[in-house]
Amino acid sequence: MIHDIEYETMPREALEAIQLRRLQTTLERVYASVPFYRKKFREAGMVPADISRLEDLKRIPFTTKQDLRDNYPFNMFAVPMDNVVRIHASSGTTGQPTVVGYTLRDVGTWSTLMARALAAGGAGRGDIIHNAYGYGLFTGGLGVHYGAERLGASVIPVSGGNTKRQVVIMRDFGPTIMTATPSYALHLAEVAEDMGVSFNSLKFKFGIFGAEPWSEKMRAEIERKLDLTAVDIYGLSEVMGPGVAIECHEAKKGLHVFEDHFIPEIVDPNTLEPLPYGETGELVFTSLTKEAFPVIRYRTRDITSLNPEPCICGRTHVRMNRVTGRSDDMLIIRGVNVFPSQIESVLMETDDVLPHYQLVVDREDNLDVLTVMVEVGERSFTDEVKGLQQLERRITKNIKEMLGVSARVKLVEPKAIERSQGKAVRVVDNRRI
Ligand code: DLL
């Protein structure tokens, strides 16, 4: 079912007219109320009125995650705090997390777009949605939740974790739609199997999975193990949260970007030159309707391409292909965004820890496992084993507190970590997705 038939199937010309109008309004607003954007415009020798065609957007400077961090926590907000009704933040607390805000109208827009997304993924009124995305500062849980209510479906706000209890709920409440990260969905399948609960006897029809990279191979495995149709959903806090783009369950071939609310572009991550449809590069977004936290040409760092071909579902919005990687070193560990530099700063605050470390990421029982290997000075190694264990525990605790992820810390002797000839290999990602 198409939730907003008028907007989602709008002919290109009409869609572009709306985009231009909304873009001009957004630019006027940010110029008037966000010093950061006013400065950027001035530096580029421009004013919002210079933008008279959609093409002109390409002349506006980019916005980066660093810009958002520099304006921590609220300086990018385009409305007074009186009008902000919700705050979310991207994970990671060393460095600066990115903080985003929503007006009541933004929450309404987001709910509508999430309702659209859930409908594209096969959900409707009468469905019961098992929502295993985390509730909290992460946008996944509440984003899906409000969309489900807007759609008129029943939502079970089960959140992440407590997996055995989730299996009991799945068995007893008969949910028909699952929303979760793809890795957690597979973990649920395994725990269910251990508990003797077969997905064939459950009522799931569709699963709406995202927040981390996954592959066609993983889709096939999930569909087989969970006995449902799996679609890919994409989003990021800075641009809104989940529901920026979604696959339709009819085609399952690329994610429709809700273009009446966001303009996607692809640029070469090195030269930052815009790339045409079909070419792979970094995805950039401009928001068209957000009030509290508009973004102009925001560099997502996600690598993909855009496909303008018509889709069998009838939606006219351009499709982005699966995200295949990032143009920076961000890792996603069980849904939590982690930069190696954040771990580094925790390590470097610890006594007798040397600046040689490596992060190893594996997948065990379908869950991400992060191992932090770090060299410590001779002194720690001549100490008793007990001292080493204490140090490991202390680092583990600090990483958990600062970043919100559980890591296994392994202290190694000086020179144990292989030195590289060029760039240090800080991350070894063994997850095969
Ligand atoms: O992950 C929002 C979300 C919640 C999307 C639930 C889908 C479902 P952040 O925590 O800000 O927001 O992380 C955003 O996650 O830039 C991508 O690198 C990655 N990501 C999100 N969806 C996908 C996907 C949410 N379908 C970052 N495939 C983004 C690959 C994804 N990567």
Short mmCIF file of C-alpha atoms and ligand atoms in Angstrom, two decimals:
data_model
loop_
_atom_site.label_atom_id
_atom_site.label_comp_id
_atom_site.label_asym_id
_atom_site.label_seq_id
_atom_site.Cartn_x
_atom_site.Cartn_y
_atom_site.Cartn_z
CA MET A 1 0.00 0.00 0.00
CA ILE A 2 1.20 3.49 -0.81
CA HIS A 3 0.59 5.71 2.22
CA ASP A 4 0.78 9.14 0.53
CA ILE A 5 -0.29 8.27 -2.98
CA GLU A 6 -0.20 11.87 -4.20
CA TYR A 7 3.33 12.66 -3.06
CA GLU A 8 4.91 9.27 -3.49
CA THR A 9 3.82 8.89 -7.10
CA MET A 10 4.15 12.52 -8.17
CA PRO A 11 5.47 13.16 -11.68
CA ARG A 12 9.04 14.50 -11.72
CA GLU A 13 8.18 18.00 -12.83
CA ALA A 14 5.65 18.59 -10.06
CA LEU A 15 8.01 17.02 -7.52
CA GLU A 16 10.83 19.33 -8.55
CA ALA A 17 8.59 22.38 -8.28
CA ILE A 18 7.80 21.41 -4.69
CA GLN A 19 11.46 20.71 -3.96
CA LEU A 20 12.52 24.13 -5.21
CA ARG A 21 9.87 25.94 -3.21
CA ARG A 22 10.71 24.06 -0.04
CA LEU A 23 14.45 24.47 -0.60
CA GLN A 24 14.12 28.23 -0.92
CA THR A 25 12.07 28.41 2.29
CA THR A 26 14.63 26.27 4.14
CA LEU A 27 17.56 28.36 2.94
CA GLU A 28 15.88 31.61 3.97
CA ARG A 29 15.17 30.10 7.38
CA VAL A 30 18.69 28.83 8.07
CA TYR A 31 20.23 32.07 6.81
CA ALA A 32 18.09 34.05 9.20
CA SER A 33 18.46 31.84 12.26
CA VAL A 34 21.63 29.70 12.19
CA PRO A 35 24.90 31.72 12.40
CA PHE A 36 26.84 28.73 10.99
CA TYR A 37 24.89 28.74 7.71
CA ARG A 38 24.87 32.53 7.44
CA LYS A 39 28.66 32.49 7.71
CA LYS A 40 28.97 29.73 5.10
CA PHE A 41 26.79 31.66 2.67
CA ARG A 42 28.77 34.84 3.23
CA GLU A 43 32.08 33.04 2.73
CA ALA A 44 30.76 31.69 -0.56
CA GLY A 45 29.60 35.19 -1.52
CA MET A 46 25.98 34.07 -1.74
CA VAL A 47 22.55 34.84 -0.32
CA PRO A 48 19.59 32.44 -0.36
CA ALA A 49 17.87 34.50 -3.07
CA ASP A 50 20.65 33.42 -5.47
CA ILE A 51 19.14 29.96 -5.55
CA SER A 52 16.56 30.18 -8.30
CA ARG A 53 16.86 26.66 -9.75
CA LEU A 54 17.45 23.25 -8.13
CA GLU A 55 20.76 23.08 -9.99
CA ASP A 56 21.99 26.06 -7.94
CA LEU A 57 22.05 23.88 -4.82
CA LYS A 58 25.36 22.49 -6.08
CA ARG A 59 26.99 25.89 -5.50
CA ILE A 60 26.29 25.85 -1.75
CA PRO A 61 29.13 24.60 0.52
CA PHE A 62 28.82 21.22 2.23
CA THR A 63 28.05 20.61 5.89
CA THR A 64 30.09 17.93 7.69
CA LYS A 65 29.79 15.98 10.91
CA GLN A 66 32.65 18.08 12.26
CA ASP A 67 30.57 21.22 11.66
CA LEU A 68 27.78 19.68 13.74
CA ARG A 69 30.25 18.76 16.48
CA ASP A 70 31.69 22.27 16.48
CA ASN A 71 28.20 23.56 17.13
CA TYR A 72 27.50 21.14 19.98
CA PRO A 73 24.99 20.87 21.45
CA PHE A 74 22.28 23.20 20.15
CA ASN A 75 23.93 25.83 17.94
CA MET A 76 22.68 24.34 14.70
CA PHE A 77 19.05 24.58 15.83
CA ALA A 78 17.02 26.92 13.65
CA VAL A 79 14.26 27.53 16.21
CA PRO A 80 14.31 28.74 19.84
CA MET A 81 14.44 25.96 22.46
CA ASP A 82 10.86 26.85 23.36
CA ASN A 83 9.81 25.18 20.13
CA VAL A 84 11.95 22.06 20.46
CA VAL A 85 9.92 19.13 21.79
CA ARG A 86 12.37 16.25 21.26
CA ILE A 87 16.12 15.74 21.35
CA HIS A 88 18.04 12.73 20.04
CA ALA A 89 21.78 12.19 19.75
CA SER A 90 24.03 9.93 17.78
CA SER A 91 25.99 7.56 19.95
CA GLY A 92 29.50 8.19 21.17
CA THR A 93 30.31 10.59 23.93
CA THR A 94 33.98 11.28 23.53
CA GLY A 95 34.59 13.83 20.88
CA GLN A 96 31.21 15.42 20.53
CA PRO A 97 28.09 13.40 19.84
CA THR A 98 25.77 14.94 17.28
CA VAL A 99 22.69 16.34 18.88
CA VAL A 100 19.51 16.79 16.86
CA GLY A 101 16.21 18.47 17.72
CA TYR A 102 12.62 18.32 16.52
CA THR A 103 9.68 20.70 16.72
CA LEU A 104 6.22 19.23 17.18
CA ARG A 105 5.73 19.63 13.45
CA ASP A 106 9.02 17.80 12.77
CA VAL A 107 7.86 14.89 14.92
CA GLY A 108 4.64 14.90 12.85
CA THR A 109 6.56 14.90 9.55
CA TRP A 110 8.82 12.12 10.77
CA SER A 111 5.83 10.05 11.89
CA THR A 112 4.23 10.47 8.47
CA LEU A 113 7.42 9.51 6.65
CA MET A 114 7.88 6.49 8.91
CA ALA A 115 4.25 5.51 8.27
CA ARG A 116 5.04 5.73 4.55
CA ALA A 117 8.16 3.64 5.07
CA LEU A 118 6.38 0.94 7.08
CA ALA A 119 3.63 0.78 4.43
CA ALA A 120 6.25 0.42 1.67
CA GLY A 121 7.75 -2.42 3.71
CA GLY A 122 4.45 -4.28 3.82
CA ALA A 123 2.84 -3.02 7.06
CA GLY A 124 -0.69 -1.65 7.44
CA ARG A 125 -3.55 -1.11 9.82
CA GLY A 126 -4.23 -4.36 11.65
CA ASP A 127 -0.60 -5.40 11.71
CA ILE A 128 1.25 -5.94 14.97
CA ILE A 129 4.78 -4.55 14.86
CA HIS A 130 7.48 -6.12 17.03
CA ASN A 131 9.79 -3.12 17.32
CA ALA A 132 13.21 -4.31 18.50
CA TYR A 133 15.10 -1.13 17.59
CA GLY A 134 16.52 0.47 20.74
CA TYR A 135 14.42 3.15 22.45
CA GLY A 136 16.34 6.13 23.81
CA LEU A 137 18.66 8.71 22.33
CA PHE A 138 18.99 6.43 19.28
CA THR A 139 16.34 7.39 16.72
CA GLY A 140 15.41 3.82 15.74
CA GLY A 141 12.97 2.85 18.49
CA LEU A 142 10.91 6.02 18.77
CA GLY A 143 11.09 6.71 15.02
CA VAL A 144 9.47 3.40 14.14
CA HIS A 145 7.11 3.68 17.10
CA TYR A 146 5.53 6.98 16.04
CA GLY A 147 5.30 5.83 12.43
CA ALA A 148 3.54 2.65 13.45
CA GLU A 149 0.97 4.59 15.46
CA ARG A 150 0.47 7.05 12.60
CA LEU A 151 -0.12 4.12 10.27
CA GLY A 152 -2.72 2.69 12.64
CA ALA A 153 -0.79 -0.51 13.33
CA SER A 154 -0.30 -1.93 16.84
CA VAL A 155 3.23 -1.50 18.06
CA ILE A 156 4.99 -3.56 20.72
CA PRO A 157 7.77 -1.29 22.09
CA VAL A 158 9.99 -4.19 23.02
CA SER A 159 13.28 -2.33 22.29
CA GLY A 160 16.61 -4.18 22.11
CA GLY A 161 17.92 -6.88 24.45
CA ASN A 162 16.23 -9.37 26.75
CA THR A 163 16.11 -11.74 23.82
CA LYS A 164 14.42 -14.71 25.47
CA ARG A 165 11.56 -12.53 26.61
CA GLN A 166 11.28 -11.23 23.05
CA VAL A 167 10.82 -14.78 21.78
CA VAL A 168 8.02 -15.40 24.28
CA ILE A 169 6.33 -12.18 23.15
CA MET A 170 6.68 -13.18 19.51
CA ARG A 171 5.08 -16.50 20.26
CA ASP A 172 2.26 -15.17 22.46
CA PHE A 173 1.35 -11.81 20.85
CA GLY A 174 1.58 -12.96 17.24
CA PRO A 175 3.35 -9.95 15.70
CA THR A 176 3.21 -9.81 11.90
CA ILE A 177 5.99 -7.29 11.25
CA MET A 178 9.48 -7.26 12.73
CA THR A 179 11.60 -4.11 12.92
CA ALA A 180 15.20 -4.59 14.08
CA THR A 181 18.79 -4.39 12.95
CA PRO A 182 19.47 -7.30 10.58
CA SER A 183 22.09 -8.77 12.92
CA TYR A 184 19.69 -8.71 15.86
CA ALA A 185 17.00 -10.36 13.73
CA LEU A 186 19.36 -13.26 13.07
CA HIS A 187 20.25 -13.44 16.74
CA LEU A 188 16.55 -13.61 17.61
CA ALA A 189 16.20 -16.50 15.17
CA GLU A 190 18.96 -18.40 16.87
CA VAL A 191 17.67 -17.85 20.38
CA ALA A 192 14.18 -18.86 19.24
CA GLU A 193 15.60 -22.06 17.82
CA ASP A 194 17.40 -22.82 21.09
CA MET A 195 14.11 -22.31 22.90
CA GLY A 196 12.34 -24.68 20.53
CA VAL A 197 10.25 -21.94 18.91
CA SER A 198 10.04 -22.26 15.14
CA PHE A 199 9.54 -19.16 13.00
CA ASN A 200 7.29 -21.24 10.73
CA SER A 201 4.77 -21.30 13.54
CA LEU A 202 4.96 -17.52 14.07
CA LYS A 203 2.93 -14.95 12.14
CA PHE A 204 5.62 -12.68 10.69
CA LYS A 205 5.07 -11.56 7.10
CA PHE A 206 7.58 -8.74 6.70
CA GLY A 207 10.77 -7.55 8.39
CA ILE A 208 12.03 -3.99 8.08
CA PHE A 209 15.75 -4.03 8.76
CA GLY A 210 18.41 -1.32 8.76
CA ALA A 211 20.65 0.99 10.83
CA GLU A 212 23.72 -1.00 9.77
CA PRO A 213 25.14 -2.36 6.51
CA TRP A 214 23.93 -5.76 5.33
CA SER A 215 24.00 -7.69 2.09
CA GLU A 216 21.82 -9.66 -0.33
CA LYS A 217 23.31 -12.82 1.10
CA MET A 218 22.25 -11.81 4.56
CA ARG A 219 18.78 -10.96 3.26
CA ALA A 220 18.43 -14.46 1.84
CA GLU A 221 19.51 -15.98 5.16
CA ILE A 222 17.12 -13.82 7.18
CA GLU A 223 14.20 -14.58 4.85
CA ARG A 224 14.86 -18.28 5.12
CA LYS A 225 15.43 -18.41 8.87
CA LEU A 226 12.65 -16.01 9.85
CA ASP A 227 10.18 -17.05 7.15
CA LEU A 228 9.33 -13.48 6.11
CA THR A 229 10.04 -10.94 3.37
CA ALA A 230 12.93 -8.65 4.38
CA VAL A 231 13.31 -5.04 3.21
CA ASP A 232 16.06 -2.49 3.80
CA ILE A 233 15.39 0.80 5.60
CA TYR A 234 17.88 3.66 5.77
CA GLY A 235 18.17 6.82 7.77
CA LEU A 236 20.48 8.87 9.95
CA SER A 237 19.90 11.07 12.97
CA GLU A 238 21.32 14.18 11.32
CA VAL A 239 18.82 14.01 8.48
CA MET A 240 15.87 12.78 10.59
CA GLY A 241 16.31 9.18 11.77
CA PRO A 242 14.88 6.04 10.17
CA GLY A 243 12.55 6.65 7.24
CA VAL A 244 14.72 8.75 4.95
CA ALA A 245 14.62 5.91 2.41
CA ILE A 246 13.08 2.44 2.19
CA GLU A 247 12.77 -0.44 -0.20
CA CYS A 248 9.30 -1.35 -1.41
CA HIS A 249 8.47 -4.97 -0.73
CA GLU A 250 7.27 -5.36 -4.32
CA ALA A 251 10.68 -4.79 -5.93
CA LYS A 252 13.19 -5.10 -3.04
CA LYS A 253 15.66 -3.41 -5.32
CA GLY A 254 16.96 -0.14 -3.97
CA LEU A 255 15.51 2.25 -1.41
CA HIS A 256 13.10 5.02 -2.43
CA VAL A 257 14.30 8.33 -1.00
CA PHE A 258 11.38 10.50 0.13
CA GLU A 259 12.33 13.24 -2.27
CA ASP A 260 9.56 15.64 -1.37
CA HIS A 261 11.36 16.01 1.98
CA PHE A 262 15.03 15.35 1.15
CA ILE A 263 17.22 16.05 -1.86
CA PRO A 264 19.87 13.34 -2.32
CA GLU A 265 23.08 13.93 -4.26
CA ILE A 266 26.08 11.72 -4.95
CA VAL A 267 29.54 13.31 -4.90
CA ASP A 268 33.03 12.03 -5.42
CA PRO A 269 34.36 11.64 -1.84
CA ASN A 270 37.79 12.92 -2.87
CA THR A 271 37.08 15.79 -5.25
CA LEU A 272 33.56 16.49 -3.90
CA GLU A 273 32.38 16.95 -7.51
CA PRO A 274 28.75 15.94 -8.09
CA LEU A 275 28.36 12.59 -9.87
CA PRO A 276 25.55 11.61 -12.27
CA TYR A 277 22.88 8.97 -11.62
CA GLY A 278 24.30 5.46 -11.56
CA GLU A 279 27.77 6.41 -10.39
CA THR A 280 28.97 5.37 -6.95
CA GLY A 281 30.12 7.97 -4.44
CA GLU A 282 29.23 9.65 -1.17
CA LEU A 283 25.61 10.40 -0.39
CA VAL A 284 24.75 14.01 0.48
CA PHE A 285 21.39 15.21 1.79
CA THR A 286 19.56 18.51 2.01
CA SER A 287 16.43 18.55 4.14
CA LEU A 288 13.43 20.42 2.75
CA THR A 289 10.86 20.50 5.54
CA LYS A 290 12.67 20.24 8.84
CA GLU A 291 12.17 23.15 11.22
CA ALA A 292 14.40 22.59 14.26
CA PHE A 293 17.40 20.96 12.60
CA PRO A 294 17.57 21.59 8.85
CA VAL A 295 20.69 20.33 7.09
CA ILE A 296 22.12 21.75 3.88
CA ARG A 297 24.26 19.48 1.70
CA TYR A 298 25.14 17.23 4.64
CA ARG A 299 27.90 14.73 3.84
CA THR A 300 26.67 11.39 5.19
CA ARG A 301 29.93 9.51 4.44
CA ASP A 302 27.76 6.62 3.22
CA ILE A 303 28.76 5.17 -0.14
CA THR A 304 26.04 4.34 -2.66
CA SER A 305 24.54 5.34 -6.04
CA LEU A 306 21.15 6.61 -7.21
CA ASN A 307 18.81 4.94 -9.66
CA PRO A 308 16.09 7.05 -11.32
CA GLU A 309 14.44 4.21 -13.26
CA PRO A 310 10.69 3.70 -12.78
CA CYS A 311 9.77 1.11 -10.17
CA ILE A 312 7.08 -1.57 -10.37
CA CYS A 313 5.53 -0.29 -7.13
CA GLY A 314 4.47 2.98 -8.80
CA ARG A 315 6.54 5.27 -6.59
CA THR A 316 8.36 7.92 -8.59
CA HIS A 317 10.98 8.73 -5.96
CA VAL A 318 14.56 7.93 -6.93
CA ARG A 319 16.08 4.81 -5.41
CA MET A 320 19.42 4.63 -3.61
CA ASN A 321 21.24 1.34 -3.79
CA ARG A 322 22.28 -0.52 -0.68
CA VAL A 323 24.93 1.34 1.30
CA THR A 324 28.14 -0.55 0.63
CA GLY A 325 30.52 1.24 2.96
CA ARG A 326 31.65 4.55 4.35
CA SER A 327 34.18 7.13 3.27
CA ASP A 328 35.39 7.48 6.86
CA ASP A 329 36.35 4.90 9.46
CA MET A 330 33.11 4.78 11.47
CA LEU A 331 32.19 1.30 12.67
CA ILE A 332 28.72 0.22 13.63
CA ILE A 333 28.87 -2.18 16.58
CA ARG A 334 25.46 -3.60 17.48
CA GLY A 335 23.86 -0.48 16.12
CA VAL A 336 26.15 1.90 18.02
CA ASN A 337 28.27 4.20 15.88
CA VAL A 338 31.91 4.02 16.98
CA PHE A 339 34.91 5.92 15.66
CA PRO A 340 38.32 4.32 16.32
CA SER A 341 39.50 7.74 17.53
CA GLN A 342 36.98 7.59 20.39
CA ILE A 343 38.46 4.31 21.61
CA GLU A 344 41.91 5.76 21.17
CA SER A 345 41.14 8.64 23.49
CA VAL A 346 39.85 6.28 26.18
CA LEU A 347 43.03 4.21 25.86
CA MET A 348 45.32 7.20 25.92
CA GLU A 349 43.81 8.42 29.17
CA THR A 350 44.95 5.19 30.83
CA ASP A 351 48.31 4.90 32.56
CA ASP A 352 51.02 2.70 31.01
CA VAL A 353 49.04 2.13 27.80
CA LEU A 354 51.09 2.56 24.62
CA PRO A 355 49.78 4.22 21.48
CA HIS A 356 49.61 0.92 19.58
CA TYR A 357 46.22 -0.65 19.35
CA GLN A 358 44.03 -2.58 17.00
CA LEU A 359 40.27 -3.05 16.96
CA VAL A 360 39.07 -6.44 15.82
CA VAL A 361 35.41 -6.88 15.00
CA ASP A 362 33.87 -10.34 14.66
CA ARG A 363 30.40 -11.70 14.52
CA GLU A 364 29.56 -14.44 17.02
CA ASP A 365 26.06 -15.90 17.18
CA ASN A 366 25.11 -13.10 14.77
CA LEU A 367 26.11 -10.43 17.25
CA ASP A 368 29.00 -8.04 16.75
CA VAL A 369 31.93 -8.56 19.10
CA LEU A 370 34.54 -5.84 19.47
CA THR A 371 37.97 -6.79 20.75
CA VAL A 372 40.37 -3.99 21.64
CA MET A 373 43.98 -5.13 21.56
CA VAL A 374 46.36 -2.66 23.10
CA GLU A 375 50.00 -2.73 24.07
CA VAL A 376 50.98 -1.89 27.63
CA GLY A 377 54.43 -1.04 28.97
CA GLU A 378 56.91 -3.55 30.34
CA ARG A 379 55.97 -2.38 33.82
CA SER A 380 52.46 -3.83 33.60
CA PHE A 381 53.82 -7.11 32.30
CA THR A 382 56.30 -7.54 35.10
CA ASP A 383 53.44 -6.93 37.56
CA GLU A 384 51.33 -9.81 38.70
CA VAL A 385 48.60 -11.19 36.42
CA LYS A 386 46.05 -9.71 38.78
CA GLY A 387 47.25 -6.22 37.95
CA LEU A 388 46.80 -6.85 34.23
CA GLN A 389 43.30 -8.15 34.74
CA GLN A 390 42.41 -5.09 36.76
CA LEU A 391 43.72 -2.85 34.03
CA GLU A 392 41.68 -4.74 31.41
CA ARG A 393 38.58 -4.38 33.51
CA ARG A 394 39.18 -0.69 33.99
CA ILE A 395 39.58 -0.05 30.26
CA THR A 396 36.50 -2.16 29.48
CA LYS A 397 34.48 -0.13 31.96
CA ASN A 398 35.73 3.19 30.58
CA ILE A 399 34.91 2.20 27.01
CA LYS A 400 31.42 1.13 28.08
CA GLU A 401 30.88 4.36 29.98
CA MET A 402 32.24 6.68 27.31
CA LEU A 403 30.96 4.99 24.16
CA GLY A 404 28.10 2.79 25.26
CA VAL A 405 29.59 -0.36 23.72
CA SER A 406 30.86 -3.50 25.36
CA ALA A 407 34.36 -4.44 24.29
CA ARG A 408 36.72 -7.28 25.14
CA VAL A 409 40.01 -5.71 26.09
CA LYS A 410 43.17 -7.71 25.52
CA LEU A 411 46.43 -6.29 26.81
CA VAL A 412 49.48 -7.34 24.87
CA GLU A 413 53.23 -6.88 25.27
CA PRO A 414 55.11 -4.03 23.63
CA LYS A 415 55.62 -4.62 19.87
CA ALA A 416 53.03 -7.41 19.77
CA ILE A 417 50.84 -5.53 17.33
CA GLU A 418 52.19 -5.70 13.83
CA ARG A 419 53.61 -2.38 12.64
CA SER A 420 52.51 -1.29 9.23
CA GLN A 421 54.68 0.26 6.54
CA GLY A 422 52.11 2.85 5.62
CA LYS A 423 48.94 3.76 7.44
CA ALA A 424 48.44 1.89 10.70
CA VAL A 425 45.84 -0.82 10.41
CA ARG A 426 43.62 0.18 13.28
CA VAL A 427 40.62 -1.89 12.38
CA VAL A 428 40.31 -5.50 11.33
CA ASP A 429 36.68 -6.15 10.48
CA ASN A 430 36.04 -9.88 10.14
CA ARG A 431 32.28 -9.56 9.85
CA ARG A 432 31.14 -11.07 6.62
CA ILE A 433 27.81 -9.58 5.77
O1 DLL B 1 20.79 4.26 12.30
C1 DLL B 1 18.74 5.46 11.92
C2 DLL B 1 18.03 4.19 11.61
C3 DLL B 1 17.35 3.54 12.61
C4 DLL B 1 17.99 3.70 10.31
C5 DLL B 1 16.65 2.38 12.32
C6 DLL B 1 17.29 2.55 10.01
C7 DLL B 1 16.62 1.88 11.01
P1 DLL B 1 22.26 6.75 13.19
O2 DLL B 1 22.41 6.03 14.47
O3 DLL B 1 22.45 8.21 13.16
O4 DLL B 1 20.81 6.53 12.61
O5 DLL B 1 23.26 6.06 12.16
C8 DLL B 1 23.26 6.44 10.81
O6 DLL B 1 23.88 4.21 10.09
O7 DLL B 1 24.91 7.05 8.21
C9 DLL B 1 24.71 4.63 7.94
O8 DLL B 1 26.12 4.59 8.01
C10 DLL B 1 24.14 3.56 8.85
N1 DLL B 1 22.89 3.01 8.30
C11 DLL B 1 21.62 3.32 8.62
N2 DLL B 1 20.76 2.57 7.89
C12 DLL B 1 21.51 1.77 7.08
C13 DLL B 1 21.23 0.78 6.09
C14 DLL B 1 20.21 5.32 12.29
N3 DLL B 1 19.98 0.41 5.78
C15 DLL B 1 24.22 5.60 10.01
N4 DLL B 1 22.28 0.20 5.46
C16 DLL B 1 24.16 5.91 8.54
C17 DLL B 1 23.56 0.53 5.75
C18 DLL B 1 22.87 2.07 7.35
N5 DLL B 1 23.88 1.45 6.68
#
